[in-house]
Each structure stands twice: as C-alpha cells, then as structure tokens.
Amino acid sequence: MTSVFEPQSQVAPGDATELADRLIPDWEVKPGSAAVVPHLDSFAGKIRECERICRTPYSEIPHAVQNALTLRRLQQMVNTCRLNPLWRDRLTEGGITGAPATFEEWQRIPLSDKDTQRDFFMGERPGMVVPLGHGGFEVVASGGTSGGRPLEIVYSLRELRDTYEIAGHFMGTYQLAAHLRGSDPKWLYTTLADYQMWSSGTMVGGVLQNVPGVNYIGAGPVSAGVLEHMFSYPGPKALMGITAGIAILGELGAGLSREARDSFRVALYGSGVLPQRKRAELQAMYPNLAILSYFAATQAETIGLQLRAESPYLASVPGLHLVEIVDDEGRWVGDGEEGELVVTRLHAHEAPLLRLKLGDRMIRRPRLDGPGLKTSQFEFAGRTGDVLHLADSQYSAARAYDALREELSAATGVDLGEVAHEVQFVNHREERLITLFAAVDDVPGLSFRFDRALGPYGLQRVFVNAVPRALSLFNQGEANPLSVERTGYRFQVAFVPRSSPEIERTAVGKVPLVRDRG
C-alpha cells in the first residue's frame, strides 16, 4: 500500500495533450478494422506508462494530464465504436461523425440507457465490436430491476483483470491503508453471495482480491460461529457486504472477544441505506470501526468509494471510468448541482458502451486537487429508476404496482387503475414503511371501502403476496411472502385528493412512481 515512485515530475498543462498523443498514437487512436481491436495495447498499459514518465502514481498526476489521457481514450473509443454498424448508425443519428476533439463535443454523444444496453449486448449482441465468437469474454447478468426485465453486459476478460487491479490498488492506498496498519496480517472479507447469475460476488470479489497487502476471504453469508472463527485470526480486518449483511454484524458479534471486536476496522456497505441506529450499534460493538460506502453497479464494479467516515462524498478511481453527472440534456452540471449519473468504462476495447445512465441521482462535488490524490467527487442523492428497495432486495415498482392493483381489485372490488388519477410509492426506508398514494375524486368513500373489505391486517397480506411477483427472471426465487414479511416492512394505501402535495411532482409536473425517504 506504499508508493514506489520518486517525487513527482511536473508536467506543464501545455504538454498534457502532447503526452496523451504520444501514449496513444494516431494509428492506435483510429484502428483500421475490428480485427485490429483485440491487439490494441490495453488502456491499463497506457496508465502505467504515464506513471513511469511522470514518476507519479496515476491517481496523483495533475488533472490536466489525467483529463488529456482520458479524452484521448474517449476519442479512441468513439473511433472503435464506429467500426460497428449499429454503433455507427446510432452516433450518426446523434450528429456524431467523428471522434470528439474536446469534452464539450463529447457531451453531445447520445446517452445510453438500459434499453440500449439490452439491444446492443443481449440476444445476438450486435453492439460488440469484436464478436463473441472471438472468445475471451465474460457475460454478467442482473435482474434489470428498473424495468423489470433481465439485463446482460459483456466484458473482455483481459480488461476486466486490469480494472480489478486498478480498483484494488486504489482501495488499498486511499481507503484502507489508514485503517489496516501494523505488522500483523491484514484481512479483507466479503459476505456477498456468489451463487446467482449476476455480478456482486464475482466482480467485487475480483476487486478485493487485488487490494495489495491483504489476505482475501470470500466468505459468503456468515453465522455467528463463522464470524467468530474469521475474527479469531490475528490482525486488523475489513469486511464488505450488502447493507443488511453489515447491519447484522452487531448481533452476530455479541460473543466475540474484546480483542476480536477491536480488530474490526472497516465495514464497507454496497447497497441500500444503513440506518443511523445500526451505525451506532455497530460502533458500540466494534470501537475501532469506520463505516464506509462502496458504490458499484453491474456495468461498473467500482464507481465511487467513500474515503472518510466524516464525509459522504464518493471518490472516483482515476483511469477506471469517466464518471459524469449530467442534466436532462446530457451536459455536465456544476459543483453543488444534482444530476444523473452517467458512466463510461474506459477499459472496453472489444465491447464499448458509451455514456450509460445507471439510474442514480448524484450531486457533483469539488474535485480533490491538493497534494496527493487528485480525482472527482460526487454524493449519492437517490435512485432515478422506479425501484422499490425492501432491505437489500430490489423490485420493479411498475410490476409491483400491477400485482398490487390486481390483488386489491380482487379483495376490495376497487381497481386503482380506474379510480386513481395518479399513484406514487413513498418508501420510508429507515421506518420500513411503504405508502402507496393514490389521487382520487372520492377520498372518504374509497377509504371506507378499503377499510371495510380488508380490515386491520388484510392490506399487509395483499402486500406480502403481491410483491414477490415483481421480481424478474434472474431474481426469481429470491423472495416469497414469508421472506417479504421478515423484512419488517409495513404497507399502507393513502387516498388523497387530486393535486395533493402528498404526491411529489417534478419541476415539469411529472409524478415519479417511486420516492425514497431516509
């Protein structure tokens, strides 16, 4: 976790573009055919050469150099995409006929979404520059929770290994080193399961295995006994898991020795919201513990890392992805402004995907630009997709609504699709309460009919029976009525008048299907 570089050799801003052009020369920036692409030097190799020339870790190289090399790589990616007919047509329709000369021009490239990803990388996978038959790829699937449909993405294995190494080294240097000190062995665990056809266990595990100087254990879900055994190893420890897997460590650790509890230094949670009361319980149980966010997605295994417990800001890993926070027109927002998260994976010669919206809202924060680390920062502001989060499971809100509408119609004779002008789920995640607001004309009449037909417990039965039907193909079997009941979530329907302020609307009058609350 220590630097092997000599003191930094400064590169003048005017030389940054020249250096980037030297690192990715013209014959590489515009490959002549798809057959050439698998033989292009990796972008990770360019980063390492840049470090050698500047005698500085890439994450600490001046922004001018990082930006110049990133822009050069994006130019290469656009030229590579244009070798594929589907990409070429998409870019041409968006007015893009060549590589962008500036970041301003880059922002004119059309944004991609989950439907773009599905059309380009599922079925016959027509968006791949190098066909799947070439070999050397990994296909990763997720449940497609935003739209309720399965979703796949394709990675080059050689580049996937590069990203694991880059992200792992960054974690070790800038996130974990301050906590995992001393000469004793250092341990890094994950309790993510690796038995489902999606990315979490495999991809995050790939990153964690590449953190220098640690011993990695892919434990999967653990019991109190297994945790006690893991924590009996001498040395400081860090553990990454889903939010529920981190929250339960307060209970699982009740039988640990004081020495074992003192050795737990970092808890990394990867999804959901960790309630304040759970944070307090964990820190009471483990007095030396820092609780940090590890923000990732199927399409990008390490998007942002919380480096300090006292700040919610997430830092991007320099050279891994281009992370953009954009407005409705796809243009970059300013510091302190909220926008949509857009990610372009910089290590994707054979299967590039440009400007992908991941369905998250972020606030752009000032970049780090002092001594040491130099990178962009942002802060999570919520989901843009219509997703219901119950504990650490995610459900398509559209599918959940359809299931609830059907169940409620059968139980009450009232079809929400017919009587409601607008509907909106509000998820109070710390209180574990979901309210379905329905704007109707006859508030007292419909409220009376629901109460009379369902009684005090009927609505909860409807909820736990309907929600599992909102799971998509790759998630089927993840939940059933009993498991939904065990989340502790309660459900209520609230009828409100039309134009009620209880239903949140956007600046242009749209009603989002889901709103999350703390």
XYZ file of C-alpha atoms in Angstrom:
518
model
C 0.000 0.000 0.000
C 3.018 2.308 -0.287
C 4.185 4.258 -3.315
C 7.186 3.067 -5.306
C 7.536 6.322 -7.220
C 10.094 9.079 -6.891
C 8.876 12.633 -6.121
C 6.571 13.957 -8.805
C 7.939 15.325 -12.041
C 5.632 18.173 -13.019
C 4.091 18.178 -16.488
C 3.163 21.601 -17.787
C -0.502 21.896 -18.868
C 0.563 22.655 -22.424
C 2.426 19.374 -22.544
C -0.516 17.260 -21.343
C -2.101 16.855 -24.772
C 1.277 16.100 -26.348
C 1.882 13.411 -23.727
C -1.558 11.852 -24.295
C -0.988 11.819 -28.056
C 2.349 10.117 -27.502
C 0.835 7.491 -25.216
C -1.990 6.675 -27.673
C -0.550 7.448 -31.119
C -2.677 8.192 -34.171
C -2.523 4.659 -35.590
C -3.971 3.332 -32.303
C -6.497 6.083 -31.720
C -8.194 5.172 -35.003
C -7.967 1.406 -35.562
C -8.435 0.378 -39.158
C -10.730 -2.599 -38.593
C -12.409 -4.697 -35.920
C -9.737 -7.342 -36.429
C -7.138 -4.914 -35.067
C -9.037 -4.144 -31.861
C -8.103 -7.255 -29.801
C -4.437 -6.463 -30.473
C -4.540 -2.836 -29.274
C -2.449 -2.080 -26.221
C -4.577 -2.011 -23.089
C -5.555 1.294 -21.533
C -4.078 -0.011 -18.277
C -0.745 -0.204 -20.071
C -1.083 3.449 -21.077
C -1.765 4.382 -17.454
C 1.340 2.529 -16.296
C 3.465 4.237 -18.968
C 2.061 7.617 -17.932
C 3.068 6.866 -14.349
C 6.585 5.957 -15.487
C 7.003 9.158 -17.473
C 5.581 11.379 -14.720
C 7.254 9.365 -11.935
C 3.972 9.613 -10.004
C 1.072 7.275 -9.167
C -1.637 7.906 -11.737
C -4.147 8.915 -9.042
C -1.814 11.754 -8.031
C -0.919 13.010 -11.506
C -2.245 16.537 -12.249
C -5.800 16.769 -13.526
C -4.594 18.299 -16.795
C -2.703 15.103 -17.641
C -5.467 12.774 -16.458
C -8.035 14.710 -18.482
C -5.891 14.746 -21.616
C -5.307 10.986 -21.483
C -8.990 10.319 -20.734
C -10.073 12.449 -23.698
C -7.595 10.644 -25.945
C -9.003 7.312 -24.791
C -12.575 8.508 -25.423
C -11.559 9.506 -28.939
C -10.204 6.000 -29.436
C -13.432 4.515 -28.080
C -15.634 6.541 -30.429
C -13.494 5.558 -33.411
C -13.654 1.935 -32.284
C -17.435 2.099 -31.883
C -17.741 3.423 -35.411
C -16.285 0.138 -36.689
C -19.576 -1.459 -35.623
C -22.564 -0.715 -37.923
C -25.071 -0.445 -35.067
C -22.899 1.993 -33.138
C -22.030 3.938 -36.290
C -25.728 4.434 -37.099
C -26.512 5.448 -33.518
C -23.727 8.023 -33.431
C -24.537 9.376 -36.881
C -28.199 9.808 -35.925
C -26.966 11.841 -32.951
C -24.879 14.060 -35.239
C -21.557 12.408 -34.308
C -19.471 11.644 -37.395
C -16.038 11.528 -35.803
C -14.151 11.465 -32.530
C -14.742 14.419 -30.158
C -11.957 16.989 -30.100
C -12.986 18.301 -26.662
C -15.052 17.254 -23.651
C -17.620 19.783 -24.836
C -18.045 17.750 -28.012
C -18.049 14.515 -26.014
C -21.152 15.746 -24.156
C -23.054 15.770 -27.473
C -22.801 11.988 -27.754
C -26.226 10.432 -27.093
C -26.749 8.962 -23.642
C -27.263 5.223 -23.416
C -29.772 3.575 -21.097
C -30.675 0.055 -20.018
C -32.673 -0.472 -23.221
C -29.594 0.475 -25.266
C -27.551 -1.978 -23.245
C -30.156 -4.691 -23.766
C -30.410 -4.083 -27.517
C -26.637 -3.985 -28.008
C -25.458 -6.746 -25.675
C -28.248 -9.323 -25.428
C -29.585 -11.800 -27.962
C -27.190 -11.753 -30.902
C -25.195 -8.989 -29.139
C -24.948 -6.791 -32.241
C -23.238 -3.936 -30.387
C -19.984 -5.785 -29.799
C -17.106 -4.505 -31.917
C -15.359 -7.867 -31.636
C -17.855 -10.751 -31.955
C -18.436 -13.122 -29.055
C -17.070 -15.971 -31.175
C -13.592 -14.497 -30.756
C -13.634 -15.739 -27.146
C -12.097 -14.228 -24.061
C -15.264 -12.620 -22.713
C -17.336 -12.740 -19.543
C -21.112 -12.296 -19.646
C -22.659 -10.873 -16.483
C -26.398 -10.679 -15.824
C -28.514 -8.634 -13.442
C -32.206 -8.638 -12.715
C -32.981 -5.429 -14.591
C -34.846 -4.091 -11.590
C -35.519 -0.640 -13.034
C -37.668 -2.026 -15.826
C -38.420 -5.484 -14.528
C -36.579 -7.134 -17.407
C -33.291 -9.070 -17.320
C -30.126 -7.305 -18.390
C -26.720 -8.505 -19.533
C -23.363 -6.908 -20.229
C -20.191 -8.313 -21.793
C -16.601 -7.729 -20.656
C -13.256 -8.578 -22.148
C -11.550 -10.803 -19.578
C -8.159 -9.186 -20.139
C -9.576 -5.745 -19.437
C -11.669 -6.983 -16.526
C -8.490 -8.171 -14.837
C -6.949 -4.732 -15.431
C -9.887 -2.970 -13.777
C -9.728 -5.260 -10.763
C -6.064 -4.407 -10.301
C -6.587 -0.644 -10.695
C -9.577 -0.513 -8.346
C -7.998 -2.837 -5.798
C -4.799 -0.798 -5.660
C -6.809 2.417 -5.226
C -8.820 0.907 -2.358
C -5.704 -0.287 -0.607
C -3.868 3.009 -0.991
C -6.548 5.629 -0.395
C -9.358 3.919 1.522
C -7.977 1.056 3.627
C -4.339 1.883 4.357
C -5.171 4.325 7.154
C -7.174 1.632 8.958
C -5.236 -1.578 8.303
C -1.946 -0.754 9.989
C 0.806 -2.614 11.788
C 2.880 -5.694 11.029
C 0.169 -8.299 11.737
C -1.582 -9.995 8.806
C -4.346 -7.866 7.305
C -7.696 -9.380 6.310
C -10.332 -8.381 3.772
C -13.588 -10.355 3.719
C -16.754 -10.236 1.661
C -20.069 -11.744 2.708
C -21.566 -11.267 -0.770
C -23.092 -14.446 -2.133
C -21.648 -15.764 -5.390
C -24.348 -18.229 -6.428
C -26.608 -16.019 -8.531
C -26.199 -15.109 -12.198
C -25.153 -11.554 -11.605
C -22.148 -9.556 -10.692
C -21.877 -8.872 -6.997
C -19.907 -11.808 -5.603
C -17.711 -12.308 -8.655
C -16.889 -8.749 -9.627
C -16.493 -7.148 -6.208
C -14.501 -10.186 -5.140
C -12.234 -9.618 -8.123
C -11.509 -6.098 -6.886
C -10.990 -7.101 -3.259
C -8.552 -9.857 -4.228
C -6.363 -7.211 -5.822
C -6.003 -4.978 -2.775
C -2.256 -5.168 -2.076
C -1.001 -6.490 1.221
C -4.227 -8.109 2.427
C -5.420 -11.685 2.750
C -8.765 -12.110 0.974
C -11.606 -14.395 2.053
C -14.818 -14.752 0.038
C -16.874 -15.936 2.980
C -20.417 -15.582 1.670
C -23.237 -15.138 4.207
C -21.932 -15.923 7.704
C -23.331 -17.148 11.015
C -22.172 -16.042 14.457
C -19.905 -19.074 14.657
C -18.302 -18.440 11.280
C -17.789 -14.763 12.123
C -16.148 -15.749 15.409
C -13.803 -18.075 13.548
C -12.946 -15.427 10.930
C -12.328 -12.778 13.567
C -10.108 -15.095 15.600
C -7.320 -14.552 13.063
C -4.737 -12.089 14.419
C -4.572 -8.738 12.629
C -6.821 -5.844 11.533
C -9.880 -6.661 9.416
C -12.156 -5.071 6.820
C -15.414 -6.560 5.551
C -17.589 -5.708 2.563
C -21.229 -6.782 2.246
C -24.757 -5.727 1.396
C -26.307 -3.307 3.862
C -28.266 -5.970 5.728
C -25.131 -8.103 5.948
C -23.277 -5.211 7.597
C -26.181 -4.222 9.875
C -26.465 -7.723 11.358
C -22.806 -7.801 12.409
C -23.797 -6.037 15.632
C -25.872 -9.057 16.607
C -23.505 -11.682 15.228
C -20.580 -10.208 17.139
C -22.160 -10.443 20.589
C -19.994 -13.422 21.564
C -16.692 -12.113 20.240
C -13.761 -11.411 22.497
C -12.729 -7.814 23.101
C -9.576 -8.404 21.065
C -11.582 -9.705 18.112
C -14.012 -6.760 18.246
C -11.149 -4.288 18.424
C -9.596 -5.824 15.298
C -12.598 -4.957 13.071
C -11.538 -1.687 11.403
C -13.603 -1.094 8.216
C -17.155 -2.071 7.205
C -17.984 -1.422 3.542
C -21.673 -1.484 2.616
C -22.611 -1.826 -1.018
C -26.345 -1.218 -1.270
C -29.316 0.302 0.494
C -29.274 2.779 3.342
C -27.626 1.923 6.645
C -29.849 3.455 9.376
C -28.175 5.647 11.942
C -29.282 3.389 14.783
C -27.482 0.466 13.120
C -24.350 2.558 12.743
C -24.468 3.374 16.442
C -24.944 -0.299 17.350
C -22.017 -1.346 15.191
C -19.684 1.271 16.569
C -20.681 0.386 20.131
C -19.840 -3.244 19.421
C -16.676 -2.516 17.398
C -14.991 0.587 18.882
C -12.365 0.981 16.126
C -14.802 0.632 13.209
C -15.120 3.023 10.245
C -18.307 2.520 8.182
C -17.862 3.468 4.512
C -19.814 3.223 1.265
C -18.679 1.120 -1.699
C -20.735 2.336 -4.674
C -20.848 -0.025 -7.645
C -23.101 -1.427 -10.378
C -23.135 -4.389 -12.734
C -21.784 -2.187 -15.523
C -19.006 -0.692 -13.398
C -17.683 -2.649 -10.447
C -16.168 0.325 -8.558
C -17.789 3.670 -9.346
C -17.156 5.600 -6.158
C -15.571 4.952 -2.768
C -16.213 6.851 0.446
C -12.742 7.607 1.741
C -13.585 9.207 5.107
C -16.398 8.368 7.510
C -16.940 12.050 8.311
C -17.753 12.938 4.676
C -20.440 11.313 2.484
C -18.542 12.212 -0.689
C -17.603 9.391 -3.047
C -14.299 9.489 -4.922
C -13.939 8.035 -8.391
C -10.969 5.843 -9.255
C -8.774 7.787 -11.713
C -8.371 5.985 -15.012
C -11.137 3.448 -14.367
C -14.310 5.123 -15.651
C -15.366 8.511 -16.897
C -17.972 9.465 -14.293
C -20.341 12.230 -15.415
C -23.152 13.989 -13.545
C -25.431 15.392 -16.224
C -28.608 17.416 -16.690
C -31.580 16.437 -18.828
C -29.652 17.416 -21.965
C -26.648 15.255 -21.102
C -24.473 18.258 -20.204
C -22.269 18.339 -17.127
C -23.765 20.044 -14.080
C -21.718 22.388 -11.903
C -20.339 21.789 -8.432
C -23.143 21.507 -5.900
C -25.735 20.737 -8.572
C -27.700 17.499 -8.829
C -27.906 15.417 -11.974
C -27.994 11.897 -13.322
C -25.063 9.541 -13.013
C -23.542 8.532 -16.356
C -20.597 6.146 -16.606
C -18.294 5.157 -19.469
C -15.991 2.239 -18.793
C -12.562 3.263 -20.126
C -11.309 -0.333 -20.345
C -13.546 -1.697 -23.109
C -11.816 -2.212 -26.443
C -13.897 -5.142 -27.686
C -17.293 -4.262 -26.167
C -17.511 -0.493 -25.526
C -20.627 1.126 -24.096
C -20.717 4.929 -24.255
C -22.336 7.210 -21.676
C -24.539 4.749 -19.806
C -27.177 6.072 -17.398
C -27.202 3.853 -14.328
C -30.424 5.162 -12.811
C -28.911 7.122 -9.918
C -29.025 10.782 -8.962
C -25.806 12.393 -7.771
C -24.630 15.792 -6.572
C -21.365 16.896 -8.132
C -18.820 17.915 -5.506
C -15.496 19.788 -5.845
C -12.676 17.606 -7.070
C -9.708 16.712 -4.913
C -6.803 18.805 -6.173
C -4.313 19.239 -3.351
C -1.210 17.230 -2.509
C -1.670 13.509 -3.074
C -4.916 12.189 -4.536
C -6.443 14.081 -7.454
C -9.863 12.883 -8.536
C -13.519 13.811 -8.961
C -16.090 13.566 -6.177
C -19.849 13.201 -6.015
C -22.564 12.436 -3.477
C -25.427 9.966 -3.762
C -28.839 11.656 -3.959
C -31.178 8.719 -4.720
C -32.420 6.460 -7.495
C -33.882 7.738 -10.726
C -35.342 4.382 -11.696
C -38.681 3.152 -10.476
C -37.349 0.625 -7.999
C -38.711 -0.422 -4.641
C -35.938 -1.302 -2.180
C -37.011 -3.678 0.583
C -33.983 -4.187 2.810
C -31.382 -5.309 0.219
C -33.784 -6.689 -2.377
C -34.944 -4.587 -5.285
C -38.274 -4.850 -7.057
C -39.614 -3.280 -10.213
C -42.111 -0.722 -8.944
C -44.142 -0.944 -12.145
C -44.515 -4.697 -11.784
C -45.223 -4.363 -8.049
C -47.979 -1.870 -8.790
C -49.555 -4.163 -11.376
C -49.522 -7.049 -8.893
C -50.936 -4.898 -6.080
C -53.617 -3.475 -8.329
C -54.742 -6.983 -9.253
C -54.717 -8.248 -5.646
C -56.507 -5.169 -4.320
C -59.140 -5.355 -7.018
C -59.884 -8.959 -6.104
C -60.045 -8.155 -2.386
C -61.991 -4.876 -2.483
C -63.656 -4.620 -5.871
C -61.803 -1.337 -6.418
C -59.490 -1.111 -9.443
C -56.865 1.546 -8.761
C -56.228 1.787 -12.471
C -59.767 3.051 -12.907
C -60.194 5.306 -9.874
C -56.725 6.817 -9.406
C -55.581 9.843 -11.385
C -52.009 9.462 -10.102
C -50.172 6.968 -7.924
C -46.822 7.134 -6.174
C -44.926 4.821 -3.835
C -43.109 6.545 -0.970
C -40.544 4.286 0.686
C -39.548 5.352 4.203
C -36.551 3.056 4.334
C -35.456 3.608 7.928
C -39.038 3.180 9.170
C -39.561 0.239 6.770
C -42.860 1.641 5.598
C -44.130 1.850 2.022
C -47.116 4.074 1.336
C -48.943 3.921 -1.978
C -50.550 7.313 -2.503
C -53.491 7.364 -4.904
C -55.043 10.652 -6.039
C -58.798 10.079 -6.400
C -62.059 12.019 -6.538
C -63.843 10.262 -3.632
C -61.300 10.089 -0.793
C -63.632 9.231 2.123
C -65.721 6.756 0.110
C -62.770 4.736 -1.176
C -61.028 4.825 2.207
C -64.173 3.375 3.805
C -64.476 0.622 1.188
C -60.846 -0.426 1.683
C -61.121 -0.453 5.473
C -64.328 -2.465 5.420
C -63.077 -5.021 2.894
C -59.559 -5.543 4.258
C -59.817 -4.987 7.983
C -56.727 -4.305 10.104
C -54.460 -6.989 8.579
C -55.772 -7.607 5.088
C -53.723 -4.915 3.397
C -50.448 -6.339 4.739
C -51.408 -9.801 3.419
C -52.068 -8.306 -0.002
C -48.657 -6.613 0.069
C -46.565 -9.656 1.020
C -48.362 -11.814 -1.550
C -48.071 -9.313 -4.390
C -44.505 -8.009 -4.052
C -42.649 -11.282 -4.936
C -44.436 -11.215 -8.295
C -42.468 -8.051 -9.120
C -39.197 -9.984 -9.377
C -37.729 -10.520 -12.834
C -36.245 -13.633 -14.413
C -32.792 -13.695 -12.824
C -34.193 -12.820 -9.388
C -36.984 -15.392 -9.229
C -36.672 -17.445 -6.097
C -35.076 -14.559 -4.216
C -38.258 -13.781 -2.291
C -41.586 -15.242 -1.232
C -44.373 -13.924 1.024
C -42.616 -15.143 4.168
C -39.304 -13.517 3.275
C -41.071 -10.229 2.466
C -42.814 -10.402 5.836
C -39.465 -10.944 7.539
C -38.088 -7.682 6.142
C -40.296 -5.930 8.682
C -41.769 -3.677 6.002
C -45.306 -2.390 6.525
C -47.594 -1.251 3.711
C -50.399 1.248 3.561
C -52.616 2.826 0.900
C -53.440 6.505 1.317
C -56.164 8.077 -0.807
C -55.591 11.800 -1.359
C -57.339 14.498 -3.414
C -56.133 15.391 -6.867
C -53.153 17.794 -6.831
C -52.418 16.794 -3.243
C -48.977 17.928 -2.023
C -48.564 14.423 -0.547
C -47.656 13.335 -4.084
C -44.305 14.732 -5.185
C -44.003 16.177 -8.667
C -41.035 17.272 -10.748
C -40.488 20.824 -11.950
C -42.324 19.975 -15.169
C -45.257 18.352 -13.394
C -44.351 14.687 -13.792
C -45.141 12.238 -10.992
C -42.288 9.785 -10.313
C -43.603 6.332 -9.453
C -41.187 5.959 -6.520
C -39.770 8.341 -3.993
C -37.291 7.170 -1.356
C -37.049 8.727 2.064
C -34.412 8.160 4.727
